[in-house]
Amino acid sequence: MKKFLLFIALYGVVLNTLNSQSASREDFAIQKEVELKIKSGSVESISAKKKKEKLIEAFDLLTGIRNDSLKLKLLSNLSYYIEPQDSAFFRKVNNTTKELAMVSKDSVALAYSFWDLGYFYNRISVKDSSYYSYYEAQKIFEQLGESFLSARMLYNMAKQQQEVRDYIGSEANTIAAIERLKPLNKYKELYNCYNTLAVNSQDLGEYAQAIEYYDQALYYLKNTEYKELDIKQNVNNRGMLYSDLGNYKKALENFEENLKGPSLANSNIELYSKTLVNIALTKLNLNETSGVFNLIKESIKINDSLKDIRGLASSYFAKSKFHLYDNDTLNAINSAEKAIELASESLSYERLLETYAFLAEIDNKNASKYAQKYIALNDSIVMEERQARNKFARIRFETDEFIAQNEQLEEETAILARQKQIWSGVALGFFLLGISVYIIINQRAKNQKLLFAQQQQANNQEIFNLMLTQKQKVDEVKRLEQKRISEELHDGVLGKMLGARMVLTGLNKRTGPEAIEARLEAINALKNVEQEVRSISHELSHSAYQKINNFINSVEDLLGTVKESSQIITIFNYDEDEDYDALKGEIKINLYRMIQEGLQNAIKHSDGKTFFVKFERNGDILSVEMGDDGKGFDLEKEKRGIGMRNISSRVEKLNGTWKVISEPMKGTTITLEIPLQHVDSNSQAVLQKV
């Protein structure tokens, strides 16, 4: 027998191993097919429609993968290649990733899904949503101790802030990223961070600080496997800084340095065209015109071939500057208007503002029109950037420290307002008083709610303890009854049978009247034993049919409490073959409370004559139906009271469902569906057959 059981166990292990290997092979095959679809959908030469079809096919195939970690990895890879215009498809993939990550409790995968979402929003220029998504990813990475990934999210957040001119916030997040990157010697990322700090300082007019940051950025860049193009980009940024500073000679030196050495036109044609425009504008600022027009003409030709509308706007702006320097006002205006057209098309607002200001100076006839456009656009940009900064601030400062600072700011504002006008101070005082009252009332309500929850928990525990105590008592009664029956059988029945046997043995070979009389007495003794056995059997049968069941008894006792206090009749039906004591304590407590709530509602509101409860098991679902034959109510018109809300809350705790059926004068029925398996990730079946 032992060998047989060992064989069965080994067979089960082998079978599980084979199934696992089979599943792994299937996942591997699907993975290769998905990766092939993603690769074919990321090829630049095919149409956008074809790309989307390939990526959708890859997504559909992913549902067949059983390994959650592998599926999450492929989902993240897939989302990276979805085009910005396919917003609905991206959100579907991203939401699937988030849900799977939360179900499998994979915090890293969840953080990566927020990262993907932030990148997507950045591509479609929704800065606040991009910032928020990076912020959520950063919090998870920080909690997991992933300093490098946390730093990258802080840098991404800083870039979003930089684009809406939230330079202070951008600087704070960039410095936080640097603090995490330095111990890790991540030089490439440190270069990006210091470059961002330099741009922030430059836009704030802190030129000396900006030069220091550019120097530090260059230091870290040279500690990486950098490309010559990275150095040239740094030099170009320095040239722009010196130009903003008004040091045009130094600016020209940096721009012209980029044209030395290997051909910039071959390595990066966009930067080459930008450098030509920068040299042209810088020379004009130095009152030099030698070769300027040819530089501008070549930049226009390059940008036109690249279809770089933003670059063309810069080229035509430089052209308008040249014509003005050449005293050709008409062509200067025409070139500037062309620059406005291109800047508007490419949403290059800084170039648009600069060109409006330029035209307001040179076009006397339309100066007012361009000035108004400049003011309107500038106000619009300022307002949009301010709103974005405010959104960033709300996300960034969801802490107690921010609340304290905000309250202090409100207090300072109130003091200033009282100094200006007495009536506004009084109004503000009432406003603050109202807030205080609201906070006190709200806090008191929260405290009461907490106390109620604690009391409810204590009551639930008490009920559970009573159930356990009752079960112990019943078990003790059973044990004593078994002992009594054992004693009856041993001391009574067995003794009498032994006496009769000995008498019959002694009379076995004897004859005569005395022997016959003795045999009759022995037979009568056996009849008495028969009667005694029958009596004990009846007792056992009665005990067997009287099913002792603690939870069922508790429900029956609950329903029995209304017999003295109410005229309502209670009916309780359940399958006696089910062991309801095997239910989890949480289910029994909450089910008892919901039946209690339904019974109270029937007594108080139904005016009915009967209240019924029915337990029925359907597979892994315990169906509970309870209701009354009272006056009912209109579900659409009647508001749910606290009793119904309590039932809803308890069913939700058990991962179950419920519904109410009621019509006027047709009674009310409440149906509960409670899962008996997989109540949580570790649960097993909680109800077994007796």
mmCIF file of N, CA and C in Angstrom, residues 191-230:
data_model
loop_
_atom_site.group_PDB
_atom_site.id
_atom_site.type_symbol
_atom_site.label_atom_id
_atom_site.label_comp_id
_atom_site.label_asym_id
_atom_site.label_seq_id
_atom_site.Cartn_x
_atom_site.Cartn_y
_atom_site.Cartn_z
ATOM 1 N N TYR A 191 25.223 63.942 -17.143
ATOM 2 C CA TYR A 191 25.407 64.946 -18.199
ATOM 3 C C TYR A 191 24.060 65.571 -18.573
ATOM 4 N N ASN A 192 23.043 64.726 -18.761
ATOM 5 C CA ASN A 192 21.713 65.238 -19.117
ATOM 6 C C ASN A 192 21.163 66.153 -18.027
ATOM 7 N N CYS A 193 21.358 65.762 -16.776
ATOM 8 C CA CYS A 193 20.834 66.556 -15.656
ATOM 9 C C CYS A 193 21.504 67.927 -15.585
ATOM 10 N N TYR A 194 22.854 67.955 -15.682
ATOM 11 C CA TYR A 194 23.548 69.244 -15.602
ATOM 12 C C TYR A 194 23.248 70.111 -16.820
ATOM 13 N N ASN A 195 23.025 69.479 -17.955
ATOM 14 C CA ASN A 195 22.647 70.241 -19.145
ATOM 15 C C ASN A 195 21.280 70.907 -18.934
ATOM 16 N N THR A 196 20.360 70.166 -18.285
ATOM 17 C CA THR A 196 19.033 70.722 -17.978
ATOM 18 C C THR A 196 19.149 71.886 -16.992
ATOM 19 N N LEU A 197 19.985 71.735 -15.969
ATOM 20 C CA LEU A 197 20.194 72.834 -15.018
ATOM 21 C C LEU A 197 20.764 74.062 -15.709
ATOM 22 N N ALA A 198 21.658 73.845 -16.674
ATOM 23 C CA ALA A 198 22.249 74.965 -17.404
ATOM 24 C C ALA A 198 21.195 75.712 -18.201
ATOM 25 N N VAL A 199 20.319 74.968 -18.890
ATOM 26 C CA VAL A 199 19.256 75.601 -19.680
ATOM 27 C C VAL A 199 18.314 76.379 -18.769
ATOM 28 N N ASN A 200 17.962 75.790 -17.605
ATOM 29 C CA ASN A 200 17.093 76.494 -16.650
ATOM 30 C C ASN A 200 17.726 77.809 -16.202
ATOM 31 N N SER A 201 19.000 77.758 -15.828
ATOM 32 C CA SER A 201 19.695 78.964 -15.366
ATOM 33 C C SER A 201 19.794 79.995 -16.486
ATOM 34 N N GLN A 202 20.020 79.533 -17.702
ATOM 35 C CA GLN A 202 20.108 80.440 -18.850
ATOM 36 C C GLN A 202 18.785 81.158 -19.071
ATOM 37 N N ASP A 203 17.675 80.416 -19.007
ATOM 38 C CA ASP A 203 16.360 81.035 -19.205
ATOM 39 C C ASP A 203 16.002 81.974 -18.056
ATOM 40 N N LEU A 204 16.564 81.736 -16.870
ATOM 41 C CA LEU A 204 16.330 82.618 -15.725
ATOM 42 C C LEU A 204 17.269 83.825 -15.713
ATOM 43 N N GLY A 205 18.200 83.866 -16.681
ATOM 44 C CA GLY A 205 19.146 84.978 -16.755
ATOM 45 C C GLY A 205 20.325 84.830 -15.817
ATOM 46 N N GLU A 206 20.479 83.647 -15.230
ATOM 47 C CA GLU A 206 21.615 83.402 -14.333
ATOM 48 C C GLU A 206 22.760 82.806 -15.162
ATOM 49 N N TYR A 207 23.423 83.687 -15.934
ATOM 50 C CA TYR A 207 24.356 83.220 -16.961
ATOM 51 C C TYR A 207 25.630 82.614 -16.366
ATOM 52 N N ALA A 208 26.143 83.183 -15.310
ATOM 53 C CA ALA A 208 27.362 82.643 -14.698
ATOM 54 C C ALA A 208 27.117 81.225 -14.178
ATOM 55 N N GLN A 209 25.967 81.060 -13.533
ATOM 56 C CA GLN A 209 25.606 79.736 -13.033
ATOM 57 C C GLN A 209 25.416 78.758 -14.184
ATOM 58 N N ALA A 210 24.814 79.244 -15.281
ATOM 59 C CA ALA A 210 24.581 78.394 -16.447
ATOM 60 C C ALA A 210 25.902 77.897 -17.031
ATOM 61 N N ILE A 211 26.913 78.788 -17.110
ATOM 62 C CA ILE A 211 28.226 78.390 -17.648
ATOM 63 C C ILE A 211 28.847 77.297 -16.777
ATOM 64 N N GLU A 212 28.707 77.431 -15.451
ATOM 65 C CA GLU A 212 29.238 76.401 -14.547
ATOM 66 C C GLU A 212 28.561 75.050 -14.792
ATOM 67 N N TYR A 213 27.243 75.092 -14.973
ATOM 68 C CA TYR A 213 26.517 73.848 -15.229
ATOM 69 C C TYR A 213 26.929 73.230 -16.564
ATOM 70 N N TYR A 214 27.138 74.076 -17.593
ATOM 71 C CA TYR A 214 27.596 73.544 -18.883
ATOM 72 C C TYR A 214 28.978 72.891 -18.734
ATOM 73 N N ASP A 215 29.848 73.499 -17.901
ATOM 74 C CA ASP A 215 31.180 72.924 -17.669
ATOM 75 C C ASP A 215 31.060 71.556 -16.995
ATOM 76 N N GLN A 216 30.168 71.465 -15.976
ATOM 77 C CA GLN A 216 29.982 70.183 -15.292
ATOM 78 C C GLN A 216 29.369 69.138 -16.224
ATOM 79 N N ALA A 217 28.446 69.582 -17.065
ATOM 80 C CA ALA A 217 27.842 68.668 -18.035
ATOM 81 C C ALA A 217 28.908 68.124 -18.978
ATOM 82 N N LEU A 218 29.807 69.007 -19.439
ATOM 83 C CA LEU A 218 30.874 68.590 -20.343
ATOM 84 C C LEU A 218 31.827 67.609 -19.649
ATOM 85 N N TYR A 219 32.082 67.835 -18.369
ATOM 86 C CA TYR A 219 32.959 66.938 -17.607
ATOM 87 C C TYR A 219 32.393 65.517 -17.588
ATOM 88 N N TYR A 220 31.118 65.402 -17.263
ATOM 89 C CA TYR A 220 30.505 64.072 -17.201
ATOM 90 C C TYR A 220 30.365 63.460 -18.590
ATOM 91 N N LEU A 221 30.131 64.303 -19.596
ATOM 92 C CA LEU A 221 30.022 63.793 -20.958
ATOM 93 C C LEU A 221 31.326 63.135 -21.395
ATOM 94 N N LYS A 222 32.458 63.749 -21.063
ATOM 95 C CA LYS A 222 33.757 63.224 -21.483
ATOM 96 C C LYS A 222 34.145 61.963 -20.715
ATOM 97 N N ASN A 223 33.375 61.613 -19.666
ATOM 98 C CA ASN A 223 33.602 60.361 -18.948
ATOM 99 C C ASN A 223 32.736 59.226 -19.497
ATOM 100 N N THR A 224 32.054 59.499 -20.597
ATOM 101 C CA THR A 224 31.222 58.472 -21.231
ATOM 102 C C THR A 224 31.790 58.152 -22.611
ATOM 103 N N GLU A 225 31.215 57.156 -23.248
ATOM 104 C CA GLU A 225 31.579 56.866 -24.636
ATOM 105 C C GLU A 225 30.796 57.830 -25.533
ATOM 106 N N TYR A 226 31.165 59.078 -25.447
ATOM 107 C CA TYR A 226 30.402 60.123 -26.125
ATOM 108 C C TYR A 226 30.715 60.155 -27.620
ATOM 109 N N LYS A 227 29.818 60.828 -28.330
ATOM 110 C CA LYS A 227 30.020 61.080 -29.747
ATOM 111 C C LYS A 227 30.423 62.542 -29.922
ATOM 112 N N GLU A 228 31.131 62.809 -31.003
ATOM 113 C CA GLU A 228 31.563 64.187 -31.269
ATOM 114 C C GLU A 228 30.365 65.117 -31.378
ATOM 115 N N LEU A 229 29.237 64.552 -31.821
ATOM 116 C CA LEU A 229 28.024 65.359 -31.959
ATOM 117 C C LEU A 229 27.552 65.887 -30.607
ATOM 118 N N ASP A 230 27.718 65.085 -29.541
ATOM 119 C CA ASP A 230 27.318 65.536 -28.201
ATOM 120 C C ASP A 230 28.135 66.754 -27.768
#
